[in-house]
PDB file of C-alpha atoms in Angstrom:
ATOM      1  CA  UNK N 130     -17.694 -17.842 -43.860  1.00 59.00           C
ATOM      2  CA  UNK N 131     -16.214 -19.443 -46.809  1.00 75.00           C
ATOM      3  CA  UNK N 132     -13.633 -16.810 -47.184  1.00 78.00           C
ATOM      4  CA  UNK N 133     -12.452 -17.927 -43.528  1.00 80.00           C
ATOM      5  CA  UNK N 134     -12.115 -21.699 -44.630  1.00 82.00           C
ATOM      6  CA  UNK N 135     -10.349 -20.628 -47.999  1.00 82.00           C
ATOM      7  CA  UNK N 136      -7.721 -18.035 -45.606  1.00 84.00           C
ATOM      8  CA  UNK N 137      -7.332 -21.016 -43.311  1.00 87.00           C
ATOM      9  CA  UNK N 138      -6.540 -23.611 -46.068  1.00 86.00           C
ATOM     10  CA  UNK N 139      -4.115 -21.060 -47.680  1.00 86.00           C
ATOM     11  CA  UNK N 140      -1.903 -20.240 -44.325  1.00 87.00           C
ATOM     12  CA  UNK N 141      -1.117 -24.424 -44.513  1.00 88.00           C
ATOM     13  CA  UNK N 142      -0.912 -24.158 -48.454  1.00 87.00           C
ATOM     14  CA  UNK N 143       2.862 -24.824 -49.833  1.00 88.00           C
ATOM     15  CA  UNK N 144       2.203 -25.648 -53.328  1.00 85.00           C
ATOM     16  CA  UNK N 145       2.774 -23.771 -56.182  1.00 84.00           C
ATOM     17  CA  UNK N 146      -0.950 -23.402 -57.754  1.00 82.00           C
ATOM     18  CA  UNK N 147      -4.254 -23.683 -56.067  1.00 81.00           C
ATOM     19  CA  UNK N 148      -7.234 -24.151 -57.893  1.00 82.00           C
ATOM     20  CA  UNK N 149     -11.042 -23.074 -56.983  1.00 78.00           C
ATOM     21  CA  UNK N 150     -14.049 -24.168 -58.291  1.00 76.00           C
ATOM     22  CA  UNK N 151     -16.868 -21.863 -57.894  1.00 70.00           C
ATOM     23  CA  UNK N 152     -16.250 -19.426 -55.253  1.00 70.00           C
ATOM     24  CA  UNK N 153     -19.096 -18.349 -53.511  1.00 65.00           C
ATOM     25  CA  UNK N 154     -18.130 -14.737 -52.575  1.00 66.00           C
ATOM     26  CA  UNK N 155     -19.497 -11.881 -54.670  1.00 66.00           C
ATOM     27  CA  UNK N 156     -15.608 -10.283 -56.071  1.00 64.00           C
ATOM     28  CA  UNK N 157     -17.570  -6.527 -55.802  1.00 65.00           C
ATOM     29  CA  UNK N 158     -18.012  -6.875 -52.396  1.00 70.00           C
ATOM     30  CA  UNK N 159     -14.958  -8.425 -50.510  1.00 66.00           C
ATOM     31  CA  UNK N 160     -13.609  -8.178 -46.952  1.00 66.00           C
ATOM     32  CA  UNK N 161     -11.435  -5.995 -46.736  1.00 74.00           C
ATOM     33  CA  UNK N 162      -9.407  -7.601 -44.219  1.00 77.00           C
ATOM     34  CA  UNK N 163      -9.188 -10.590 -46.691  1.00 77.00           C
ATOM     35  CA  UNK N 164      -8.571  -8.252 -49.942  1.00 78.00           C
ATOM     36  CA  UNK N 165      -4.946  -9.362 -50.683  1.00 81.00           C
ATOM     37  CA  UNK N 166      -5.680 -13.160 -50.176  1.00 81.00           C
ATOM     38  CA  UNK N 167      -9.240 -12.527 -52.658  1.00 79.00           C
ATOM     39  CA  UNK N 168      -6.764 -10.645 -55.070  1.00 79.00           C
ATOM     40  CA  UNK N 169      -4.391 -13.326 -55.116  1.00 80.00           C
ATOM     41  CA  UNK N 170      -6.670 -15.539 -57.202  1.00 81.00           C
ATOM     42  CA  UNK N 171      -7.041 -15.177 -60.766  1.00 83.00           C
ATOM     43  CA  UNK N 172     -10.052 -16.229 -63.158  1.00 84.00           C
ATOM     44  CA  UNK N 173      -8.945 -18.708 -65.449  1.00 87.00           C
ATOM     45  CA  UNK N 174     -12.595 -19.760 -66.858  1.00 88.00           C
ATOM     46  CA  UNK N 175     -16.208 -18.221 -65.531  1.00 88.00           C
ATOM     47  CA  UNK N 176     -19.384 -19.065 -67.161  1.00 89.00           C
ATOM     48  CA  UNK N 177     -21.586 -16.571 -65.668  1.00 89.00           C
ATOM     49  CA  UNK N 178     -25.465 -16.442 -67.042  1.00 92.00           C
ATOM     50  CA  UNK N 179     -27.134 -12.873 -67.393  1.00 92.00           C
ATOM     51  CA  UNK N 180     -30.938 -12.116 -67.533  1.00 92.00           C
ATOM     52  CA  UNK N 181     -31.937  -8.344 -67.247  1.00 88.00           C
ATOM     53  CA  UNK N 182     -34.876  -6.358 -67.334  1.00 86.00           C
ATOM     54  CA  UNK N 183     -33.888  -3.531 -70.242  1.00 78.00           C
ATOM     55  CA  UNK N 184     -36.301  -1.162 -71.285  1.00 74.00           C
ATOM     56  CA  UNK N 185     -39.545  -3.423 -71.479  1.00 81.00           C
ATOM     57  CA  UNK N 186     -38.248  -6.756 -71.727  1.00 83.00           C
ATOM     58  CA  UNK N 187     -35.933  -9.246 -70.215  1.00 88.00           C
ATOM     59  CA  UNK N 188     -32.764  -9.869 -72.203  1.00 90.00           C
ATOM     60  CA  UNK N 189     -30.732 -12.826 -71.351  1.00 94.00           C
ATOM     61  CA  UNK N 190     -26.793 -12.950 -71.949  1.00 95.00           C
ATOM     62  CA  UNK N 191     -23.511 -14.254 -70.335  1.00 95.00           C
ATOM     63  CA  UNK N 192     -20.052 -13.185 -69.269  1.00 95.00           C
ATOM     64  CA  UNK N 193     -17.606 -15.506 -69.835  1.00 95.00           C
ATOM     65  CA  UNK N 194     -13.545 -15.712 -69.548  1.00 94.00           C
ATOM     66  CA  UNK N 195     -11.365 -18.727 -70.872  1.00 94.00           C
ATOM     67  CA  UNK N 196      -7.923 -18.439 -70.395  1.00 93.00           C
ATOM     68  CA  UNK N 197      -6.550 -20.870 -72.947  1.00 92.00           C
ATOM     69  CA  UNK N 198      -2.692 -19.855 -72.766  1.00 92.00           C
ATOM     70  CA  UNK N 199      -0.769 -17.128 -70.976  1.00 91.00           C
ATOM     71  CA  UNK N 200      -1.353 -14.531 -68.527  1.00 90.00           C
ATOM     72  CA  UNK N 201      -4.961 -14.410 -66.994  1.00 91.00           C
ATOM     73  CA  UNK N 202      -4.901 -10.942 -67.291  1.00 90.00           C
ATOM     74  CA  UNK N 203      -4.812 -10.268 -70.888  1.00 94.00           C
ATOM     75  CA  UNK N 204      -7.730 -12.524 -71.968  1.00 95.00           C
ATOM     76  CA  UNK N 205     -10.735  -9.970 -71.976  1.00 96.00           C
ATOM     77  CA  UNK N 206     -13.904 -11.094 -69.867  1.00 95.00           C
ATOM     78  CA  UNK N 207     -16.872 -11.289 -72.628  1.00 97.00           C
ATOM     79  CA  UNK N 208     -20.423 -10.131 -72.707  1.00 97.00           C
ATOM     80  CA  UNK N 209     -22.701 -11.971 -75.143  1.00 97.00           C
ATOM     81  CA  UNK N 210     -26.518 -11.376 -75.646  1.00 95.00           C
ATOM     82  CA  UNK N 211     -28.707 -14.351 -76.893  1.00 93.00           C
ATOM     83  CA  UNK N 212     -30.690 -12.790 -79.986  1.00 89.00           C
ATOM     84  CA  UNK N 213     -33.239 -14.986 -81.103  1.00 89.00           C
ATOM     85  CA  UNK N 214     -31.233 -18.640 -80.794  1.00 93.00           C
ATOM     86  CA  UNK N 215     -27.833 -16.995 -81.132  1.00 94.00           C
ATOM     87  CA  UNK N 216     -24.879 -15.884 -79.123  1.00 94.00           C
ATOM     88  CA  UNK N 217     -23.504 -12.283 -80.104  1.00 95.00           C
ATOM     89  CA  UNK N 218     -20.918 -10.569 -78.667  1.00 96.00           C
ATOM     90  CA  UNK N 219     -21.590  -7.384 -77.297  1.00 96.00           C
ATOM     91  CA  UNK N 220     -18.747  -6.225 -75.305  1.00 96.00           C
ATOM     92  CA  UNK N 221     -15.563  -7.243 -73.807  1.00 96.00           C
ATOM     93  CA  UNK N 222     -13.596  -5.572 -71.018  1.00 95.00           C
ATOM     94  CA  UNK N 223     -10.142  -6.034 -69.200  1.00 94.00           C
ATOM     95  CA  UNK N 224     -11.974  -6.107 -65.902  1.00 91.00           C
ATOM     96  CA  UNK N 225     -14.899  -8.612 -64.858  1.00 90.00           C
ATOM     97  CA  UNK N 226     -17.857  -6.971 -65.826  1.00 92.00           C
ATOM     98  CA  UNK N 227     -20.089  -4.733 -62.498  1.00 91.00           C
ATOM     99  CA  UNK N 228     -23.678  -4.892 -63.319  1.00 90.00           C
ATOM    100  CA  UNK N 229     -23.592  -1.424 -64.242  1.00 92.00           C
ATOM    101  CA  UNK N 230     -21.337  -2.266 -67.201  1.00 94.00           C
ATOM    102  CA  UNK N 231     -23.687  -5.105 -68.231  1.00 93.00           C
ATOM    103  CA  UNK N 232     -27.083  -2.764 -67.938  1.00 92.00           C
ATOM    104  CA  UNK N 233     -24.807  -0.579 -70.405  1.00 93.00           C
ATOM    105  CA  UNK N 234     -23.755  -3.179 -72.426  1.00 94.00           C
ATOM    106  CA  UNK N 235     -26.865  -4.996 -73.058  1.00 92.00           C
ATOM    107  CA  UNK N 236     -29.140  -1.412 -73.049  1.00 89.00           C
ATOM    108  CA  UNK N 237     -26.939  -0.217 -75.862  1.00 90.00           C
ATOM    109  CA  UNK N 238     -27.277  -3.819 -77.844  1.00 89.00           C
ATOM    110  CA  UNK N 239     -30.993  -3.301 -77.715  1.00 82.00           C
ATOM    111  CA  UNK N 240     -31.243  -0.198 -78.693  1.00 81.00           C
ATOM    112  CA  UNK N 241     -29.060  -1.115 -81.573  1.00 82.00           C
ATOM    113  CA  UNK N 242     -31.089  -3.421 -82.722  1.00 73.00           C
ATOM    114  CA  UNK N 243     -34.084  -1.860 -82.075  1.00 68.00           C
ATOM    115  CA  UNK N 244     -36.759  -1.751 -85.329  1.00 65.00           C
ATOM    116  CA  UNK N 245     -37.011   1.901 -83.959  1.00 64.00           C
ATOM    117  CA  UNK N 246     -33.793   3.271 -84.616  1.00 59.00           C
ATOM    118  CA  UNK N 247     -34.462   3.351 -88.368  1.00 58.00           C
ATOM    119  CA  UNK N 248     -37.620   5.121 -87.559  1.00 62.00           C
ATOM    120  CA  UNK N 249     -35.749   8.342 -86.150  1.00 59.00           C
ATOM    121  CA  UNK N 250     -35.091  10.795 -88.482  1.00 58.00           C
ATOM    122  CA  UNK N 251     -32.534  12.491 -86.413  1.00 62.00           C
ATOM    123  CA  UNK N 252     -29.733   9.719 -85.502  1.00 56.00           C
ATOM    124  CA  UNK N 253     -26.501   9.125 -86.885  1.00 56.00           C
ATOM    125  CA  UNK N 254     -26.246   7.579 -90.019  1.00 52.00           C
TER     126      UNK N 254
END
């Protein structure tokens, strides 16, 4: 429904930037007869909170993009894990994040920081 409004607004549109706060469509799953008007916006800032269940506990995180200057598409979208009362970055991709890359992403933190790993004898060193 709200991708309707937004392709009706655009058809009147005649300006040379339109800006949208909080879109409400899910970018993994988009219309595909309203694909090229969805792919004509560009991410300029996203503040997206994370919490996911990896391995036995819940790790919370967020992706987040802030174009200060230039193209949109060179700034990297960033994944960062809250470890004990900090932020640390985890991971960073050219593409927004799936979930999938985020269960990798913050599955691979943990482990890394797992007590554990210096209990196995047989990892890398």
């Amino acid at each position: 429904a709200e991708v309707g409004l937004l392709a009706e607004l655009m058809s009147s549109w005649s300006g040379p930037v339109a800006i949208m706060l909080n879109p409400g469509w899910n970018p993994f799953e988009q219309p595909s007869s309203q694909k090229e008007l969805l792919d004509s916006f560009q991410t300029v800032y996203s503040f997206l909170p994370v919490a996911m269940k990896i391995f036995v506990s819940t790790v919370e995180g967020a992706v987040f993009k802030r174009v200060v200057k230039g193209d949109p598409t060179d700034t990297p979208w960033e994944i960062f894990q809250l470890q004990g009362e900090k932020w640390m970055p985890i991971g960073r991709q050219a593409e927004r994040p799936s979930n999938e890359n985020l269960e990798v992403a913050f599955a691979n933190a943990s482990a890394a920081a797992s007590p554990f790993k210096k209990l196995n004898p047989f990892g890398k060193k």
